[in-house]
């Protein structure tokens, strides 16, 4: 298909008047879709909603052009649209979409060109893959976003037990390809998470206690650094860069390819959700506090307490994934079932890629959330008591507290 190219979505300040669409370049969203902007102006009066509506409604402007010879000129429309945005006192956001799969080499060239473009114009740069960053690191104000969401591929070498994953791929693609060969590596808990963001920031997952974090399993990367050059980094070549990207987030460049170490694993695991009423929270949290330090490395155990918006009650969920010997599963999981009186017991034999996607709908794309997080090295009685006594339900909003088994 046709490459969507690099696009610019200029966002107005909520107090700015709408400029005339006729002043915009012919491919600018303001000129192509004036009726959208008119509807936004009339329907959204509150500044915060109005500003969000502009962000959500503005359409893409194609910024690549092809010459008669079939070559592409780079970013002429992006720069002109940014200049128009500045004229209209917009907060500008340039979005560089890049091709993938069949044109993988061209994709890397596009990333290199986009990084150079942003550096030469001193634009703040963000990178988006799966868009799961609660901290907002996959976007920015007044800068440029490189969108890797179409740059996806996954290849497995079953003999070397290696996976080669393109920088825009999602975790589900890694799981699917690897498990076809009876192999796996740590890859989060929600399958539509981007490989890049998860891995470069650490990378927890259902197999982390067994095989280490995702970053522990990265054996090499190809990365475009801030100077626009492509580099290969592993333990022997550019070792400092290899050390830095494993935990340094996106601060050292844009990874175009990951090389992961894979591990032999049975396709079938034992796991699922056991659901309890909210009134059992104190005893269940006490059980979890003990279980997370005593469980074998084959067991991954999450704890969730949640109340939905519009409801005055809630539930407690213990989520398990056991990837050890099947003969030991009942012994390992029995204490969880005895921790309280469940209203639902969903523990069963399940395909590993299936349990990896079983919580996909718990991370929706359309909700506004406020989240805080941290780490604890121990789970004392005082913490159990404080959390149990202070978790409250609110009819006007949803509230969730959860723990991921990390050690």
Tab-separated table of C-alpha atoms in Angstrom:
chain	number	residue	atom	x	y	z
A	1	UNK	CA	0.000	0.000	0.000
A	2	UNK	CA	0.913	3.670	-0.206
A	3	UNK	CA	3.156	4.952	2.529
A	4	UNK	CA	1.231	7.428	4.713
A	5	UNK	CA	4.448	9.381	5.046
A	6	UNK	CA	5.173	12.075	7.573
A	7	UNK	CA	2.223	14.056	8.797
A	8	UNK	CA	1.720	17.160	10.830
A	9	UNK	CA	-1.225	17.612	13.192
A	10	UNK	CA	-1.167	21.218	14.472
A	11	UNK	CA	-3.049	21.696	17.729
A	12	UNK	CA	-4.558	25.050	18.661
A	13	UNK	CA	-4.381	26.610	22.056
A	14	UNK	CA	-7.844	26.473	23.578
A	15	UNK	CA	-8.119	30.268	23.691
A	16	UNK	CA	-7.009	30.930	20.107
A	17	UNK	CA	-9.531	31.993	17.425
A	18	UNK	CA	-9.845	29.705	14.421
A	19	UNK	CA	-7.693	30.958	11.511
A	20	UNK	CA	-9.107	31.020	8.044
A	21	UNK	CA	-8.758	27.627	6.322
A	22	UNK	CA	-7.927	29.432	3.085
A	23	UNK	CA	-4.634	30.573	4.623
A	24	UNK	CA	-3.447	27.006	5.147
A	25	UNK	CA	-1.431	24.929	2.664
A	26	UNK	CA	-3.738	22.825	0.451
A	27	UNK	CA	-2.816	19.595	2.267
A	28	UNK	CA	-3.096	21.025	5.781
A	29	UNK	CA	-5.876	19.568	7.982
A	30	UNK	CA	-7.266	23.061	8.538
A	31	UNK	CA	-7.870	23.528	4.821
A	32	UNK	CA	-8.984	19.996	3.999
A	33	UNK	CA	-11.392	19.614	6.893
A	34	UNK	CA	-12.755	23.055	7.833
A	35	UNK	CA	-16.155	21.562	8.654
A	36	UNK	CA	-14.556	19.384	11.335
A	37	UNK	CA	-12.957	22.365	12.974
A	38	UNK	CA	-16.196	24.341	12.717
A	39	UNK	CA	-18.078	21.569	14.502
A	40	UNK	CA	-15.409	21.453	17.185
A	41	UNK	CA	-15.728	25.217	17.692
A	42	UNK	CA	-19.502	25.060	18.136
A	43	UNK	CA	-19.840	21.858	20.139
A	44	UNK	CA	-17.028	22.129	22.691
A	45	UNK	CA	-16.983	25.221	24.878
A	46	UNK	CA	-14.950	24.112	27.860
A	47	UNK	CA	-11.280	24.832	27.093
A	48	UNK	CA	-9.952	21.462	28.206
A	49	UNK	CA	-12.520	19.462	26.219
A	50	UNK	CA	-12.165	21.791	23.258
A	51	UNK	CA	-8.401	21.335	23.168
A	52	UNK	CA	-8.746	17.557	23.367
A	53	UNK	CA	-11.363	17.603	20.609
A	54	UNK	CA	-8.986	19.459	18.327
A	55	UNK	CA	-6.306	16.851	18.970
A	56	UNK	CA	-8.691	13.963	18.311
A	57	UNK	CA	-10.457	15.429	15.271
A	58	UNK	CA	-7.676	16.911	13.184
A	59	UNK	CA	-6.879	14.778	10.149
A	60	UNK	CA	-3.570	13.656	8.720
A	61	UNK	CA	-1.807	15.662	6.024
A	62	UNK	CA	0.389	13.588	3.765
A	63	UNK	CA	3.907	14.919	3.700
A	64	UNK	CA	5.753	12.614	1.350
A	65	UNK	CA	5.745	13.281	-2.378
A	66	UNK	CA	6.879	10.947	-5.127
A	67	UNK	CA	8.850	12.173	-8.096
A	68	UNK	CA	8.068	10.873	-11.625
A	69	UNK	CA	10.994	8.478	-11.186
A	70	UNK	CA	9.320	6.954	-8.134
A	71	UNK	CA	11.681	8.442	-5.576
A	72	UNK	CA	10.343	10.261	-2.536
A	73	UNK	CA	11.169	13.751	-1.450
A	74	UNK	CA	11.312	14.046	2.299
A	75	UNK	CA	9.151	16.163	4.555
A	76	UNK	CA	8.457	19.211	2.318
A	77	UNK	CA	4.858	19.380	3.453
A	78	UNK	CA	5.684	18.756	7.084
A	79	UNK	CA	7.977	21.776	7.220
A	80	UNK	CA	5.525	24.052	5.423
A	81	UNK	CA	2.653	22.948	7.635
A	82	UNK	CA	4.752	23.526	10.749
A	83	UNK	CA	5.500	27.061	9.504
A	84	UNK	CA	1.771	27.643	9.061
A	85	UNK	CA	1.145	26.283	12.559
A	86	UNK	CA	3.654	28.739	13.969
A	87	UNK	CA	1.976	31.579	12.090
A	88	UNK	CA	-1.352	30.655	13.669
A	89	UNK	CA	0.230	30.374	17.132
A	90	UNK	CA	-0.446	26.647	17.302
A	91	UNK	CA	1.277	24.144	19.508
A	92	UNK	CA	2.761	22.127	16.676
A	93	UNK	CA	3.030	18.379	16.628
A	94	UNK	CA	4.722	16.769	13.652
A	95	UNK	CA	3.955	13.070	13.239
A	96	UNK	CA	6.309	11.058	11.043
A	97	UNK	CA	4.663	7.806	9.991
A	98	UNK	CA	7.008	5.238	8.487
A	99	UNK	CA	6.558	2.138	6.355
A	100	UNK	CA	7.277	-1.400	7.462
A	101	UNK	CA	7.396	-5.107	6.643
A	102	UNK	CA	8.076	-5.326	2.890
A	103	UNK	CA	9.998	-2.066	2.923
A	104	UNK	CA	11.966	-2.628	6.113
A	105	UNK	CA	15.210	-1.108	4.838
A	106	UNK	CA	13.353	1.961	3.617
A	107	UNK	CA	11.714	2.202	7.027
A	108	UNK	CA	15.105	2.499	8.718
A	109	UNK	CA	16.070	5.208	6.240
A	110	UNK	CA	12.850	7.059	7.069
A	111	UNK	CA	13.645	6.933	10.794
A	112	UNK	CA	17.150	8.240	10.149
A	113	UNK	CA	15.750	11.084	8.037
A	114	UNK	CA	13.100	11.937	10.633
A	115	UNK	CA	15.656	12.078	13.450
A	116	UNK	CA	17.908	14.310	11.346
A	117	UNK	CA	14.953	16.536	10.467
A	118	UNK	CA	14.040	16.978	14.137
A	119	UNK	CA	17.632	17.549	15.260
A	120	UNK	CA	18.354	20.199	12.623
A	121	UNK	CA	15.234	22.123	13.650
A	122	UNK	CA	15.761	21.562	17.384
A	123	UNK	CA	12.382	19.843	17.741
A	124	UNK	CA	11.509	17.855	20.833
A	125	UNK	CA	11.199	14.235	19.680
A	126	UNK	CA	8.963	11.420	20.927
A	127	UNK	CA	8.590	7.856	19.635
A	128	UNK	CA	5.359	5.846	19.572
A	129	UNK	CA	4.888	2.127	19.087
A	130	UNK	CA	2.042	0.607	21.113
A	131	UNK	CA	1.128	3.883	22.831
A	132	UNK	CA	1.047	2.385	26.348
A	133	UNK	CA	3.032	5.086	28.106
A	134	UNK	CA	0.999	6.351	31.081
A	135	UNK	CA	3.730	8.956	31.519
A	136	UNK	CA	3.026	10.287	28.025
A	137	UNK	CA	6.504	9.519	26.694
A	138	UNK	CA	5.146	8.469	23.294
A	139	UNK	CA	3.994	12.016	22.562
A	140	UNK	CA	5.111	15.560	23.296
A	141	UNK	CA	4.009	19.196	23.200
A	142	UNK	CA	5.540	21.459	20.612
A	143	UNK	CA	7.666	18.737	19.052
A	144	UNK	CA	7.641	15.802	16.677
A	145	UNK	CA	6.485	12.219	17.071
A	146	UNK	CA	7.930	9.315	15.094
A	147	UNK	CA	5.181	6.701	14.813
A	148	UNK	CA	6.515	3.158	14.398
A	149	UNK	CA	3.125	1.433	14.609
A	150	UNK	CA	3.310	0.178	11.005
A	151	UNK	CA	6.902	-1.081	11.342
A	152	UNK	CA	6.222	-4.636	12.474
A	153	UNK	CA	7.874	-7.968	11.828
A	154	UNK	CA	8.955	-10.950	13.904
A	155	UNK	CA	11.362	-13.674	12.839
A	156	UNK	CA	12.589	-16.606	14.936
A	157	UNK	CA	15.726	-18.683	14.483
A	158	UNK	CA	14.764	-21.885	16.350
A	159	UNK	CA	18.266	-23.350	16.078
A	160	UNK	CA	19.990	-20.400	17.739
A	161	UNK	CA	16.927	-19.699	19.914
A	162	UNK	CA	16.850	-16.075	18.824
A	163	UNK	CA	14.019	-13.725	17.892
A	164	UNK	CA	14.517	-10.718	15.620
A	165	UNK	CA	11.812	-8.144	16.212
A	166	UNK	CA	11.237	-4.884	14.306
A	167	UNK	CA	11.085	-1.761	16.451
A	168	UNK	CA	7.363	-1.098	16.029
A	169	UNK	CA	6.169	-4.636	16.779
A	170	UNK	CA	3.754	-5.594	19.537
A	171	UNK	CA	4.341	-8.200	22.235
A	172	UNK	CA	1.704	-10.532	20.824
A	173	UNK	CA	3.701	-10.898	17.621
A	174	UNK	CA	6.804	-11.911	19.553
A	175	UNK	CA	4.834	-14.436	21.624
A	176	UNK	CA	3.105	-15.922	18.587
A	177	UNK	CA	6.237	-16.464	16.513
A	178	UNK	CA	8.380	-17.774	19.366
A	179	UNK	CA	5.800	-20.187	20.751
A	180	UNK	CA	5.359	-21.787	17.329
A	181	UNK	CA	8.811	-23.255	17.942
A	182	UNK	CA	8.259	-24.100	21.604
A	183	UNK	CA	10.190	-21.020	22.697
A	184	UNK	CA	9.392	-17.940	24.769
A	185	UNK	CA	10.868	-14.950	26.539
A	186	UNK	CA	9.545	-12.347	28.965
A	187	UNK	CA	7.082	-10.134	27.098
A	188	UNK	CA	4.762	-8.181	29.379
A	189	UNK	CA	1.175	-8.994	30.309
A	190	UNK	CA	-0.890	-7.193	27.614
A	191	UNK	CA	-0.311	-8.321	24.032
A	192	UNK	CA	-0.950	-4.955	22.346
A	193	UNK	CA	1.931	-3.320	24.234
A	194	UNK	CA	4.839	-2.167	22.076
A	195	UNK	CA	8.005	-4.243	22.302
A	196	UNK	CA	10.218	-1.151	22.248
A	197	UNK	CA	8.709	0.781	25.124
A	198	UNK	CA	8.362	-2.250	27.360
A	199	UNK	CA	11.855	-3.614	26.726
A	200	UNK	CA	13.845	-0.389	26.883
A	201	UNK	CA	12.189	0.548	30.175
A	202	UNK	CA	12.756	-2.826	31.834
A	203	UNK	CA	10.042	-5.244	30.810
A	204	UNK	CA	8.113	-7.145	33.452
A	205	UNK	CA	5.977	-10.107	32.433
A	206	UNK	CA	4.520	-13.469	33.327
A	207	UNK	CA	7.890	-15.169	32.772
A	208	UNK	CA	10.104	-12.523	34.400
A	209	UNK	CA	10.644	-14.454	37.631
A	210	UNK	CA	11.776	-17.411	35.547
A	211	UNK	CA	13.783	-15.824	32.739
A	212	UNK	CA	14.484	-12.271	33.925
A	213	UNK	CA	13.161	-8.983	32.596
A	214	UNK	CA	12.733	-8.393	28.877
A	215	UNK	CA	15.892	-6.273	28.897
A	216	UNK	CA	17.836	-9.168	30.426
A	217	UNK	CA	17.049	-11.181	27.305
A	218	UNK	CA	18.132	-8.575	24.740
A	219	UNK	CA	21.343	-9.821	23.112
A	220	UNK	CA	21.673	-7.038	20.506
A	221	UNK	CA	19.930	-4.009	19.003
A	222	UNK	CA	20.089	-1.936	15.845
A	223	UNK	CA	19.538	1.661	16.863
A	224	UNK	CA	19.326	5.093	15.219
A	225	UNK	CA	21.104	7.541	17.500
A	226	UNK	CA	20.599	11.297	17.795
A	227	UNK	CA	23.066	12.019	14.985
A	228	UNK	CA	20.791	10.136	12.578
A	229	UNK	CA	23.175	7.199	12.154
A	230	UNK	CA	22.313	3.507	12.414
A	231	UNK	CA	24.439	1.534	14.853
A	232	UNK	CA	24.595	-2.079	16.003
A	233	UNK	CA	25.101	-2.646	19.716
A	234	UNK	CA	25.834	-5.812	21.670
A	235	UNK	CA	28.281	-6.972	24.323
A	236	UNK	CA	31.243	-6.660	21.912
A	237	UNK	CA	30.206	-3.856	19.544
A	238	UNK	CA	29.294	-0.476	21.091
A	239	UNK	CA	29.081	-2.115	24.538
A	240	UNK	CA	28.362	1.169	26.360
A	241	UNK	CA	25.334	1.802	24.139
A	242	UNK	CA	24.199	-1.793	24.606
A	243	UNK	CA	24.405	-1.328	28.387
A	244	UNK	CA	22.544	1.992	28.255
A	245	UNK	CA	19.533	0.990	26.150
A	246	UNK	CA	18.682	-1.896	28.488
A	247	UNK	CA	16.787	0.198	31.011
A	248	UNK	CA	17.511	3.677	29.676
A	249	UNK	CA	14.209	4.013	27.843
A	250	UNK	CA	14.200	5.964	24.600
A	251	UNK	CA	16.913	8.366	25.706
A	252	UNK	CA	19.716	6.837	23.632
A	253	UNK	CA	18.041	6.418	20.263
A	254	UNK	CA	15.307	4.640	18.321
A	255	UNK	CA	15.712	0.866	18.204
A	256	UNK	CA	14.835	-0.466	14.755
A	257	UNK	CA	15.517	-4.126	15.582
A	258	UNK	CA	15.747	-6.207	18.762
A	259	UNK	CA	17.557	-9.521	19.076
A	260	UNK	CA	16.078	-11.565	21.940
A	261	UNK	CA	17.358	-14.710	23.596
A	262	UNK	CA	14.571	-17.313	23.697
A	263	UNK	CA	14.006	-20.195	26.118
A	264	UNK	CA	12.380	-23.624	25.667
A	265	UNK	CA	8.897	-23.712	27.183
A	266	UNK	CA	5.769	-25.836	26.971
A	267	UNK	CA	2.934	-24.176	25.097
A	268	UNK	CA	0.384	-25.042	27.764
A	269	UNK	CA	0.493	-23.280	31.120
A	270	UNK	CA	-1.886	-23.324	34.085
A	271	UNK	CA	-3.460	-20.014	34.946
A	272	UNK	CA	-6.330	-17.577	34.960
A	273	UNK	CA	-8.285	-15.414	37.405
A	274	UNK	CA	-9.810	-16.249	40.754
A	275	UNK	CA	-12.353	-13.590	41.774
A	276	UNK	CA	-13.452	-12.766	45.335
A	277	UNK	CA	-15.849	-10.215	46.864
A	278	UNK	CA	-14.351	-6.950	48.092
A	279	UNK	CA	-15.135	-7.704	51.742
A	280	UNK	CA	-12.408	-10.382	51.707
A	281	UNK	CA	-9.712	-7.825	50.803
A	282	UNK	CA	-7.793	-7.900	54.160
A	283	UNK	CA	-7.310	-11.681	54.283
A	284	UNK	CA	-6.513	-11.924	50.570
A	285	UNK	CA	-3.928	-9.168	50.712
A	286	UNK	CA	-2.341	-10.875	53.721
A	287	UNK	CA	-2.147	-14.125	51.734
A	288	UNK	CA	-0.610	-12.317	48.756
A	289	UNK	CA	1.994	-10.588	50.909
A	290	UNK	CA	3.257	-13.999	52.033
A	291	UNK	CA	2.824	-15.780	48.698
A	292	UNK	CA	4.935	-13.411	46.608
A	293	UNK	CA	8.036	-14.164	48.682
A	294	UNK	CA	7.449	-17.908	49.045
A	295	UNK	CA	6.298	-18.891	45.533
A	296	UNK	CA	8.564	-20.828	43.141
A	297	UNK	CA	9.941	-18.943	40.139
A	298	UNK	CA	7.548	-20.864	37.868
A	299	UNK	CA	4.582	-19.009	39.403
A	300	UNK	CA	3.617	-15.463	38.474
A	301	UNK	CA	0.917	-13.999	40.722
A	302	UNK	CA	-0.879	-10.652	40.374
A	303	UNK	CA	-3.218	-9.016	42.879
A	304	UNK	CA	-5.972	-6.624	41.777
A	305	UNK	CA	-8.688	-4.869	43.765
A	306	UNK	CA	-11.059	-2.810	41.682
A	307	UNK	CA	-14.384	-0.994	41.690
A	308	UNK	CA	-16.009	0.161	38.450
A	309	UNK	CA	-17.519	3.561	37.866
A	310	UNK	CA	-21.175	3.672	38.842
A	311	UNK	CA	-20.827	0.862	41.378
A	312	UNK	CA	-20.595	0.983	45.155
A	313	UNK	CA	-18.923	-2.410	45.508
A	314	UNK	CA	-15.852	-4.044	44.027
A	315	UNK	CA	-13.917	-7.265	43.564
A	316	UNK	CA	-10.537	-8.752	44.366
A	317	UNK	CA	-8.723	-10.769	41.689
A	318	UNK	CA	-5.791	-13.114	42.028
A	319	UNK	CA	-4.293	-13.753	38.592
A	320	UNK	CA	-1.901	-16.665	38.205
A	321	UNK	CA	0.328	-18.066	35.488
A	322	UNK	CA	2.172	-21.270	36.348
A	323	UNK	CA	4.706	-22.421	33.738
A	324	UNK	CA	6.392	-25.230	35.647
A	325	UNK	CA	5.840	-29.000	35.596
A	326	UNK	CA	2.139	-29.795	35.249
A	327	UNK	CA	2.405	-32.447	37.967
A	328	UNK	CA	3.265	-29.708	40.488
A	329	UNK	CA	0.537	-27.245	39.457
A	330	UNK	CA	-2.144	-28.280	41.934
A	331	UNK	CA	0.265	-28.179	44.857
A	332	UNK	CA	1.535	-24.709	43.904
A	333	UNK	CA	-1.901	-23.201	43.238
A	334	UNK	CA	-3.856	-24.804	46.102
A	335	UNK	CA	-3.022	-22.083	48.691
A	336	UNK	CA	-4.474	-19.422	46.404
A	337	UNK	CA	-7.802	-21.209	46.223
A	338	UNK	CA	-7.867	-21.518	50.028
A	339	UNK	CA	-7.047	-17.854	50.620
A	340	UNK	CA	-10.725	-16.893	50.505
A	341	UNK	CA	-14.141	-17.904	49.193
A	342	UNK	CA	-14.169	-17.175	45.462
A	343	UNK	CA	-17.181	-16.232	43.384
A	344	UNK	CA	-15.361	-17.388	40.257
A	345	UNK	CA	-12.441	-19.768	39.714
A	346	UNK	CA	-10.967	-19.453	36.225
A	347	UNK	CA	-7.764	-21.410	36.764
A	348	UNK	CA	-7.312	-23.885	33.916
A	349	UNK	CA	-4.881	-25.258	31.380
A	350	UNK	CA	-4.445	-22.552	28.739
A	351	UNK	CA	-2.318	-21.781	25.718
A	352	UNK	CA	0.502	-19.387	26.705
A	353	UNK	CA	-0.207	-16.798	23.948
A	354	UNK	CA	-3.860	-16.932	25.022
A	355	UNK	CA	-3.125	-16.048	28.655
A	356	UNK	CA	-0.789	-13.340	27.389
A	357	UNK	CA	-3.765	-11.659	25.699
A	358	UNK	CA	-6.327	-12.505	28.390
A	359	UNK	CA	-5.979	-9.080	30.020
A	360	UNK	CA	-5.934	-7.046	26.811
A	361	UNK	CA	-9.337	-5.516	27.534
A	362	UNK	CA	-8.185	-4.290	30.967
A	363	UNK	CA	-6.030	-1.625	29.303
A	364	UNK	CA	-8.505	0.243	27.064
A	365	UNK	CA	-7.487	3.127	24.829
A	366	UNK	CA	-10.452	5.418	25.542
A	367	UNK	CA	-10.334	6.073	29.298
A	368	UNK	CA	-8.778	8.987	31.125
A	369	UNK	CA	-6.625	7.662	33.958
A	370	UNK	CA	-4.452	8.961	36.767
A	371	UNK	CA	-1.891	6.465	37.963
A	372	UNK	CA	0.972	6.347	40.448
A	373	UNK	CA	3.337	3.455	41.015
A	374	UNK	CA	6.379	2.329	42.954
A	375	UNK	CA	8.385	-0.641	44.188
A	376	UNK	CA	8.454	-2.424	47.531
A	377	UNK	CA	11.075	-4.888	48.739
A	378	UNK	CA	8.934	-6.280	51.545
A	379	UNK	CA	5.241	-6.530	52.416
A	380	UNK	CA	4.917	-5.870	56.175
A	381	UNK	CA	1.710	-6.226	58.187
A	382	UNK	CA	1.395	-2.453	58.520
A	383	UNK	CA	1.255	-2.031	54.748
A	384	UNK	CA	-1.381	-4.744	54.433
A	385	UNK	CA	-3.473	-3.089	57.142
A	386	UNK	CA	-3.132	0.424	55.723
A	387	UNK	CA	-4.058	-0.592	52.186
A	388	UNK	CA	-6.987	-2.730	53.299
A	389	UNK	CA	-8.455	0.003	55.485
A	390	UNK	CA	-8.018	2.825	53.009
A	391	UNK	CA	-9.201	1.355	49.719
A	392	UNK	CA	-12.499	3.089	48.977
A	393	UNK	CA	-15.074	2.794	46.235
A	394	UNK	CA	-16.455	5.884	44.510
A	395	UNK	CA	-19.662	5.802	42.510
A	396	UNK	CA	-18.519	8.669	40.281
A	397	UNK	CA	-15.237	7.042	39.194
A	398	UNK	CA	-13.488	3.718	38.961
A	399	UNK	CA	-10.651	2.871	41.328
A	400	UNK	CA	-8.050	0.132	40.983
A	401	UNK	CA	-5.057	-0.955	43.025
A	402	UNK	CA	-2.847	-3.713	41.704
A	403	UNK	CA	0.441	-5.475	42.373
A	404	UNK	CA	2.598	-7.231	39.790
A	405	UNK	CA	4.790	-10.080	40.935
A	406	UNK	CA	8.314	-8.920	40.183
A	407	UNK	CA	10.759	-10.632	42.509
